[in-house]
PDB file of C-alpha atoms (C1' of nucleotides) in Angstrom:
ATOM      1  CA  MET A 288     235.868  50.017  11.328  1.00  0.00           C
ATOM      2  CA  ASN A 289     233.654  51.416   8.639  1.00  0.00           C
ATOM      3  CA  ILE A 290     230.390  49.639   7.931  1.00  0.00           C
ATOM      4  CA  PHE A 291     230.783  50.409   4.228  1.00  0.00           C
ATOM      5  CA  SER A 292     233.879  48.245   3.951  1.00  0.00           C
ATOM      6  CA  LEU A 293     231.669  45.183   4.433  1.00  0.00           C
ATOM      7  CA  ASP A 294     229.875  43.203   1.734  1.00  0.00           C
ATOM      8  CA  THR A 295     226.353  44.299   0.815  1.00  0.00           C
ATOM      9  CA  LEU A 296     224.435  41.640   2.745  1.00  0.00           C
ATOM     10  CA  SER A 297     226.445  42.371   5.896  1.00  0.00           C
ATOM     11  CA  ILE A 298     225.825  46.087   5.488  1.00  0.00           C
ATOM     12  CA  ALA A 299     222.086  45.531   5.099  1.00  0.00           C
ATOM     13  CA  LYS A 300     222.064  43.493   8.295  1.00  0.00           C
ATOM     14  CA  ASN A 301     224.410  45.756  10.241  1.00  0.00           C
ATOM     15  CA  LEU A 302     222.507  48.897   9.292  1.00  0.00           C
ATOM     16  CA  LEU A 303     219.698  47.759  11.578  1.00  0.00           C
ATOM     17  CA  GLY A 304     219.830  49.877  14.715  1.00  0.00           C
ATOM     18  CA  TYR A 305     221.593  52.777  13.027  1.00  0.00           C
ATOM     19  CA  THR A 306     219.958  56.173  13.383  1.00  0.00           C
ATOM     20  CA  PHE A 307     219.097  57.796  10.067  1.00  0.00           C
ATOM     21  CA  ILE A 308     219.036  61.582  10.247  1.00  0.00           C
ATOM     22  CA  HIS A 309     218.051  64.365   7.883  1.00  0.00           C
ATOM     23  CA  GLU A 310     218.831  67.936   8.806  1.00  0.00           C
ATOM     24  CA  SER A 311     216.821  70.045   6.385  1.00  0.00           C
ATOM     25  CA  VAL A 312     215.884  73.712   6.323  1.00  0.00           C
ATOM     26  CA  GLU A 313     212.465  72.720   7.644  1.00  0.00           C
ATOM     27  CA  GLY A 314     214.013  71.007  10.653  1.00  0.00           C
ATOM     28  CA  LYS A 315     215.555  67.795  11.812  1.00  0.00           C
ATOM     29  CA  THR A 316     213.984  64.362  11.534  1.00  0.00           C
ATOM     30  CA  ALA A 317     215.496  61.076  12.621  1.00  0.00           C
ATOM     31  CA  GLY A 318     214.645  57.451  13.155  1.00  0.00           C
ATOM     32  CA  ILE A 319     216.197  54.088  13.855  1.00  0.00           C
ATOM     33  CA  ILE A 320     216.590  51.824  10.841  1.00  0.00           C
ATOM     34  CA  VAL A 321     214.474  48.757  11.601  1.00  0.00           C
ATOM     35  CA  GLU A 322     214.119  47.159   8.148  1.00  0.00           C
ATOM     36  CA  THR A 323     216.416  46.869   5.112  1.00  0.00           C
ATOM     37  CA  GLU A 324     216.810  44.889   1.903  1.00  0.00           C
ATOM     38  CA  ALA A 325     219.944  44.086  -0.069  1.00  0.00           C
ATOM     39  CA  TYR A 326     220.193  44.171  -3.874  1.00  0.00           C
ATOM     40  CA  LEU A 327     223.192  42.421  -5.347  1.00  0.00           C
ATOM     41  CA  GLN A 328     224.939  42.438  -8.682  1.00  0.00           C
ATOM     42  CA  ASP A 329     223.972  38.880  -9.637  1.00  0.00           C
ATOM     43  CA  ASP A 330     220.408  39.266  -8.350  1.00  0.00           C
ATOM     44  CA  PRO A 331     217.589  39.487 -10.924  1.00  0.00           C
ATOM     45  CA  ALA A 332     215.591  41.890  -8.719  1.00  0.00           C
ATOM     46  CA  CYS A 333     218.454  44.379  -8.651  1.00  0.00           C
ATOM     47  CA  HIS A 334     218.061  47.473 -10.825  1.00  0.00           C
ATOM     48  CA  ALA A 335     221.715  47.070 -11.760  1.00  0.00           C
ATOM     49  CA  TYR A 336     221.379  43.397 -12.699  1.00  0.00           C
ATOM     50  CA  ARG A 337     221.694  43.868 -16.452  1.00  0.00           C
ATOM     51  CA  LYS A 338     223.826  46.875 -17.121  1.00  0.00           C
ATOM     52  CA  LYS A 339     224.678  50.353 -16.017  1.00  0.00           C
ATOM     53  CA  SER A 340     222.164  52.971 -17.137  1.00  0.00           C
ATOM     54  CA  VAL A 341     221.227  56.546 -16.372  1.00  0.00           C
ATOM     55  CA  ARG A 342     218.756  55.369 -13.750  1.00  0.00           C
ATOM     56  CA  ASN A 343     220.858  52.855 -11.867  1.00  0.00           C
ATOM     57  CA  ALA A 344     224.188  54.690 -12.149  1.00  0.00           C
ATOM     58  CA  PRO A 345     224.213  55.734  -8.450  1.00  0.00           C
ATOM     59  CA  MET A 346     224.213  52.048  -7.499  1.00  0.00           C
ATOM     60  CA  PHE A 347     227.600  51.833  -9.165  1.00  0.00           C
ATOM     61  CA  GLY A 348     228.902  54.834  -7.222  1.00  0.00           C
ATOM     62  CA  LYS A 349     231.216  54.477  -4.259  1.00  0.00           C
ATOM     63  CA  ALA A 350     229.757  53.117  -1.027  1.00  0.00           C
ATOM     64  CA  GLY A 351     227.596  55.761   0.634  1.00  0.00           C
ATOM     65  CA  THR A 352     226.189  57.132  -2.607  1.00  0.00           C
ATOM     66  CA  ILE A 353     222.462  57.857  -2.351  1.00  0.00           C
ATOM     67  CA  TYR A 354     220.172  56.204  -4.905  1.00  0.00           C
ATOM     68  CA  VAL A 355     216.640  57.620  -5.051  1.00  0.00           C
ATOM     69  CA  TYR A 356     214.276  56.227  -7.674  1.00  0.00           C
ATOM     70  CA  GLN A 357     210.610  56.582  -8.464  1.00  0.00           C
ATOM     71  CA  ILE A 358     208.339  53.553  -8.386  1.00  0.00           C
ATOM     72  CA  TYR A 359     204.745  53.062  -9.552  1.00  0.00           C
ATOM     73  CA  GLY A 360     204.756  56.573 -10.931  1.00  0.00           C
ATOM     74  CA  MET A 361     204.134  58.154  -7.555  1.00  0.00           C
ATOM     75  CA  HIS A 362     206.449  56.955  -4.833  1.00  0.00           C
ATOM     76  CA  PHE A 363     210.165  57.218  -4.198  1.00  0.00           C
ATOM     77  CA  CYS A 364     212.535  54.869  -2.389  1.00  0.00           C
ATOM     78  CA  VAL A 365     216.003  55.520  -0.890  1.00  0.00           C
ATOM     79  CA  ASN A 366     218.959  53.244  -1.140  1.00  0.00           C
ATOM     80  CA  ILE A 367     222.536  53.554  -0.038  1.00  0.00           C
ATOM     81  CA  SER A 368     225.039  52.247  -2.548  1.00  0.00           C
ATOM     82  CA  THR A 369     227.495  49.678  -1.243  1.00  0.00           C
ATOM     83  CA  ASN A 370     230.659  47.977  -2.385  1.00  0.00           C
ATOM     84  CA  GLN A 371     233.406  49.481  -4.480  1.00  0.00           C
ATOM     85  CA  GLU A 372     232.827  51.735  -7.450  1.00  0.00           C
ATOM     86  CA  ASP A 373     231.586  49.963 -10.559  1.00  0.00           C
ATOM     87  CA  ILE A 374     229.779  47.282  -8.603  1.00  0.00           C
ATOM     88  CA  GLY A 375     226.035  47.915  -8.806  1.00  0.00           C
ATOM     89  CA  GLU A 376     224.813  46.976  -5.346  1.00  0.00           C
ATOM     90  CA  ALA A 377     222.817  48.829  -2.697  1.00  0.00           C
ATOM     91  CA  VAL A 378     220.727  48.575   0.445  1.00  0.00           C
ATOM     92  CA  LEU A 379     217.112  49.730   0.410  1.00  0.00           C
ATOM     93  CA  ILE A 380     215.948  51.427   3.597  1.00  0.00           C
ATOM     94  CA  ARG A 381     212.431  50.063   4.175  1.00  0.00           C
ATOM     95  CA  ALA A 382     211.338  51.297   7.597  1.00  0.00           C
ATOM     96  CA  LEU A 383     212.329  53.549  10.483  1.00  0.00           C
ATOM     97  CA  GLU A 384     211.258  53.824  14.071  1.00  0.00           C
ATOM     98  CA  PRO A 385     210.790  57.607  14.351  1.00  0.00           C
ATOM     99  CA  THR A 386     212.769  59.235  17.169  1.00  0.00           C
ATOM    100  CA  GLU A 387     212.950  62.927  16.371  1.00  0.00           C
ATOM    101  CA  GLY A 388     210.875  65.508  14.500  1.00  0.00           C
ATOM    102  CA  LEU A 389     207.687  63.458  14.555  1.00  0.00           C
ATOM    103  CA  ASP A 390     205.573  66.573  14.030  1.00  0.00           C
ATOM    104  CA  LEU A 391     207.510  67.532  10.923  1.00  0.00           C
ATOM    105  CA  MET A 392     207.270  63.947   9.669  1.00  0.00           C
ATOM    106  CA  GLU A 393     203.510  63.977  10.102  1.00  0.00           C
ATOM    107  CA  GLU A 394     203.219  67.346   8.398  1.00  0.00           C
ATOM    108  CA  ARG A 395     205.174  66.068   5.385  1.00  0.00           C
ATOM    109  CA  ARG A 396     203.276  62.794   5.212  1.00  0.00           C
ATOM    110  CA  LEU A 397     199.881  64.453   5.374  1.00  0.00           C
ATOM    111  CA  LYS A 398     200.889  66.826   2.611  1.00  0.00           C
ATOM    112  CA  HIS A 399     201.477  63.821   0.346  1.00  0.00           C
ATOM    113  CA  SER A 400     198.181  62.109   1.129  1.00  0.00           C
ATOM    114  CA  LYS A 401     194.582  63.102   1.752  1.00  0.00           C
ATOM    115  CA  LEU A 402     194.653  61.934   5.329  1.00  0.00           C
ATOM    116  CA  THR A 403     194.096  64.351   8.188  1.00  0.00           C
ATOM    117  CA  GLN A 404     195.922  62.496  10.920  1.00  0.00           C
ATOM    118  CA  MET A 405     198.539  59.846  11.263  1.00  0.00           C
ATOM    119  CA  LYS A 406     199.811  57.462  13.901  1.00  0.00           C
ATOM    120  CA  PRO A 407     203.556  57.280  14.623  1.00  0.00           C
ATOM    121  CA  LYS A 408     203.450  53.756  13.235  1.00  0.00           C
ATOM    122  CA  ASP A 409     202.322  55.065   9.833  1.00  0.00           C
ATOM    123  CA  LEU A 410     205.037  57.708   9.538  1.00  0.00           C
ATOM    124  CA  CYS A 411     207.954  55.581   8.302  1.00  0.00           C
ATOM    125  CA  SER A 412     206.710  51.971   8.021  1.00  0.00           C
ATOM    126  CA  GLY A 413     207.525  51.517   4.346  1.00  0.00           C
ATOM    127  CA  PRO A 414     210.103  52.695   1.808  1.00  0.00           C
ATOM    128  CA  GLY A 415     207.832  55.300   0.213  1.00  0.00           C
ATOM    129  CA  LYS A 416     206.556  56.548   3.561  1.00  0.00           C
ATOM    130  CA  LEU A 417     209.957  57.198   5.107  1.00  0.00           C
ATOM    131  CA  VAL A 418     211.070  59.084   2.028  1.00  0.00           C
ATOM    132  CA  GLN A 419     208.128  61.440   2.507  1.00  0.00           C
ATOM    133  CA  ALA A 420     208.528  61.722   6.272  1.00  0.00           C
ATOM    134  CA  MET A 421     212.255  62.388   6.063  1.00  0.00           C
ATOM    135  CA  GLY A 422     211.897  64.978   3.317  1.00  0.00           C
ATOM    136  CA  ILE A 423     214.057  63.028   0.887  1.00  0.00           C
ATOM    137  CA  ASN A 424     213.692  63.854  -2.792  1.00  0.00           C
ATOM    138  CA  LYS A 425     214.988  62.970  -6.208  1.00  0.00           C
ATOM    139  CA  ASN A 426     217.453  65.873  -6.068  1.00  0.00           C
ATOM    140  CA  MET A 427     219.507  63.889  -3.600  1.00  0.00           C
ATOM    141  CA  ASN A 428     219.950  61.093  -6.110  1.00  0.00           C
ATOM    142  CA  ASP A 429     223.623  60.368  -6.729  1.00  0.00           C
ATOM    143  CA  TRP A 430     224.801  62.598  -3.889  1.00  0.00           C
ATOM    144  CA  HIS A 431     227.169  61.081  -1.396  1.00  0.00           C
ATOM    145  CA  ILE A 432     225.652  60.654   2.051  1.00  0.00           C
ATOM    146  CA  LEU A 433     228.340  62.885   3.541  1.00  0.00           C
ATOM    147  CA  ASP A 434     227.263  65.784   1.324  1.00  0.00           C
ATOM    148  CA  SER A 435     223.529  65.239   1.374  1.00  0.00           C
ATOM    149  CA  GLY A 436     222.294  66.525   4.740  1.00  0.00           C
ATOM    150  CA  LEU A 437     221.686  62.890   5.593  1.00  0.00           C
ATOM    151  CA  LYS A 438     223.601  61.048   8.287  1.00  0.00           C
ATOM    152  CA  ILE A 439     223.734  57.584   9.734  1.00  0.00           C
ATOM    153  CA  ILE A 440     224.944  57.006  13.287  1.00  0.00           C
ATOM    154  CA  PRO A 441     225.805  53.561  14.692  1.00  0.00           C
ATOM    155  CA  PRO A 442     223.826  52.276  17.672  1.00  0.00           C
ATOM    156  CA  LYS A 443     225.464  52.366  21.109  1.00  0.00           C
ATOM    157  CA  ILE A 444     224.869  48.655  21.354  1.00  0.00           C
ATOM    158  CA  GLN A 445     224.968  46.558  18.213  1.00  0.00           C
ATOM    159  CA  ILE A 446     221.714  44.708  17.515  1.00  0.00           C
ATOM    160  CA  ALA A 447     222.180  41.066  18.491  1.00  0.00           C
ATOM    161  CA  ASP A 448     222.076  38.508  15.708  1.00  0.00           C
ATOM    162  CA  SER A 449     219.313  36.698  17.574  1.00  0.00           C
ATOM    163  CA  ASP A 450     217.164  39.830  17.267  1.00  0.00           C
ATOM    164  CA  ILE A 451     217.433  40.002  13.486  1.00  0.00           C
ATOM    165  CA  ILE A 452     214.843  38.277  11.319  1.00  0.00           C
ATOM    166  CA  THR A 453     215.819  37.326   7.764  1.00  0.00           C
ATOM    167  CA  THR A 454     213.108  36.856   5.121  1.00  0.00           C
ATOM    168  CA  VAL A 455     212.494  37.130   1.405  1.00  0.00           C
ATOM    169  CA  ARG A 456     212.026  40.633   0.001  1.00  0.00           C
ATOM    170  CA  ILE A 457     208.733  42.459  -0.391  1.00  0.00           C
ATOM    171  CA  GLY A 458     207.010  43.315  -3.658  1.00  0.00           C
ATOM    172  CA  ILE A 459     209.350  41.655  -6.137  1.00  0.00           C
ATOM    173  CA  THR A 460     208.762  38.823  -8.591  1.00  0.00           C
ATOM    174  CA  GLN A 461     212.323  38.200  -9.771  1.00  0.00           C
ATOM    175  CA  GLY A 462     214.630  36.704  -7.159  1.00  0.00           C
ATOM    176  CA  ALA A 463     211.591  36.295  -4.940  1.00  0.00           C
ATOM    177  CA  ASP A 464     213.120  33.418  -3.009  1.00  0.00           C
ATOM    178  CA  LEU A 465     216.359  35.158  -2.004  1.00  0.00           C
ATOM    179  CA  PRO A 466     216.570  35.856   1.767  1.00  0.00           C
ATOM    180  CA  TYR A 467     217.840  39.410   1.462  1.00  0.00           C
ATOM    181  CA  ARG A 468     215.433  41.259   3.758  1.00  0.00           C
ATOM    182  CA  PHE A 469     216.322  41.993   7.373  1.00  0.00           C
ATOM    183  CA  TYR A 470     214.342  43.512  10.189  1.00  0.00           C
ATOM    184  CA  ILE A 471     214.491  43.892  13.949  1.00  0.00           C
ATOM    185  CA  LYS A 472     212.567  41.171  15.738  1.00  0.00           C
ATOM    186  CA  GLU A 473     209.265  42.249  17.271  1.00  0.00           C
ATOM    187  CA  ASN A 474     209.710  45.846  16.216  1.00  0.00           C
ATOM    188  CA  LYS A 475     206.286  47.305  15.491  1.00  0.00           C
ATOM    189  CA  PHE A 476     207.573  49.877  12.989  1.00  0.00           C
ATOM    190  CA  VAL A 477     208.552  47.397  10.266  1.00  0.00           C
ATOM    191  CA  SER A 478     206.426  47.539   7.105  1.00  0.00           C
ATOM    192  CA  LYS A 479     205.262  43.928   7.239  1.00  0.00           C
ATOM    193  CA  LEU A 480     205.883  40.767   9.185  1.00  0.00           C
TER     194      LEU A 480
ATOM    195  C1'  DC B   6     208.049  53.899 -31.577  1.00  0.00           C
ATOM    196  C1'  DG B   7     204.483  51.080 -28.259  1.00  0.00           C
ATOM    197  C1'  DT B   8     203.856  49.086 -24.127  1.00  0.00           C
ATOM    198  C1'  DA B   9     203.992  46.403 -19.874  1.00  0.00           C
ATOM    199  C1'  DA B  10     205.745  46.001 -15.438  1.00  0.00           C
ATOM    200  C1'  DG B  11     207.344  47.890 -11.373  1.00  0.00           C
ATOM    201  C1'  DA B  12     211.958  47.367  -4.543  1.00  0.00           C
ATOM    202  C1'  DT B  13     204.193  51.252  -3.048  1.00  0.00           C
ATOM    203  C1'  DG B  14     200.386  53.243  -0.424  1.00  0.00           C
ATOM    204  C1'  DA B  15     195.582  54.156   0.562  1.00  0.00           C
ATOM    205  C1'  DA B  16     190.992  52.983   0.254  1.00  0.00           C
ATOM    206  C1'  DG B  17     187.177  49.503  -0.417  1.00  0.00           C
TER     207       DG B  17
ATOM    208  C1'  DT C 976     191.784  43.512  -3.869  1.00  0.00           C
ATOM    209  C1'  DT C 977     191.907  47.519  -6.661  1.00  0.00           C
ATOM    210  C1'  DC C 978     193.450  51.794  -8.297  1.00  0.00           C
ATOM    211  C1'  DA C 979     196.335  55.855  -8.808  1.00  0.00           C
ATOM    212  C1'  DT C 980     200.179  57.283 -11.908  1.00  0.00           C
ATOM    213  C1'  DC C 981     204.521  57.494 -14.934  1.00  0.00           C
ATOM    214  C1'  DT C 982     209.371  56.333 -15.931  1.00  0.00           C
ATOM    215  C1'  DT C 983     212.200  52.974 -17.830  1.00  0.00           C
ATOM    216  C1'  DA C 984     213.457  48.935 -20.197  1.00  0.00           C
ATOM    217  C1'  DC C 985     212.880  46.296 -23.944  1.00  0.00           C
ATOM    218  C1'  DG C 986     210.714  44.371 -28.199  1.00  0.00           C
ATOM    219  C1'  DG C 987     209.240  45.404 -32.981  1.00  0.00           C
TER     220       DG C 987
END
DNA sequence: CGTAAGATGAAG
DNA sequence: TTCATCTTACGG
């Protein structure tokens, strides 16, 4: 059964453990999704809370549509749209545990900052970081994941419910008390505890 | 139009 | 804790 047939909160939770892959011309990078957040239609923190606009349109696309937006004038975040068309919901990918192409990830990350070295932990431990490391850009906005060079592969063994921590989301002021953030227990690659 | 806030990251 | 940096949403 397809993960995208579930409701948004279930998708956000079930996406933990999936491998996120980007095959680009520069090479392949991949990592395990260890942290996600859900953004729902009736949720004041959701970009699609009020109405459909040019910016949030991909959130209203069919499940699997990529939504890339710029934040704080300098960083980008990736989401995967969920639910049926015309429902503005999505899951934000917040952190990956890098598994493949670590050298390429580091090269990309260093190019975006003034640092000269980077630990594996700093490669993808945040929404803006993983976008850099994975070579994701605004061009991919509104593409469908099947046509984007991006892939998600289910884990061999589903992450146990007892290994999933649920908390409030990071960096928002509206809907700050909603428990829509999920991460893998004791995983050191999550952005924050 | 003018402007404030924003799903962040790095440095102090 | 502060700053860098800029698009978008929203009020006037």
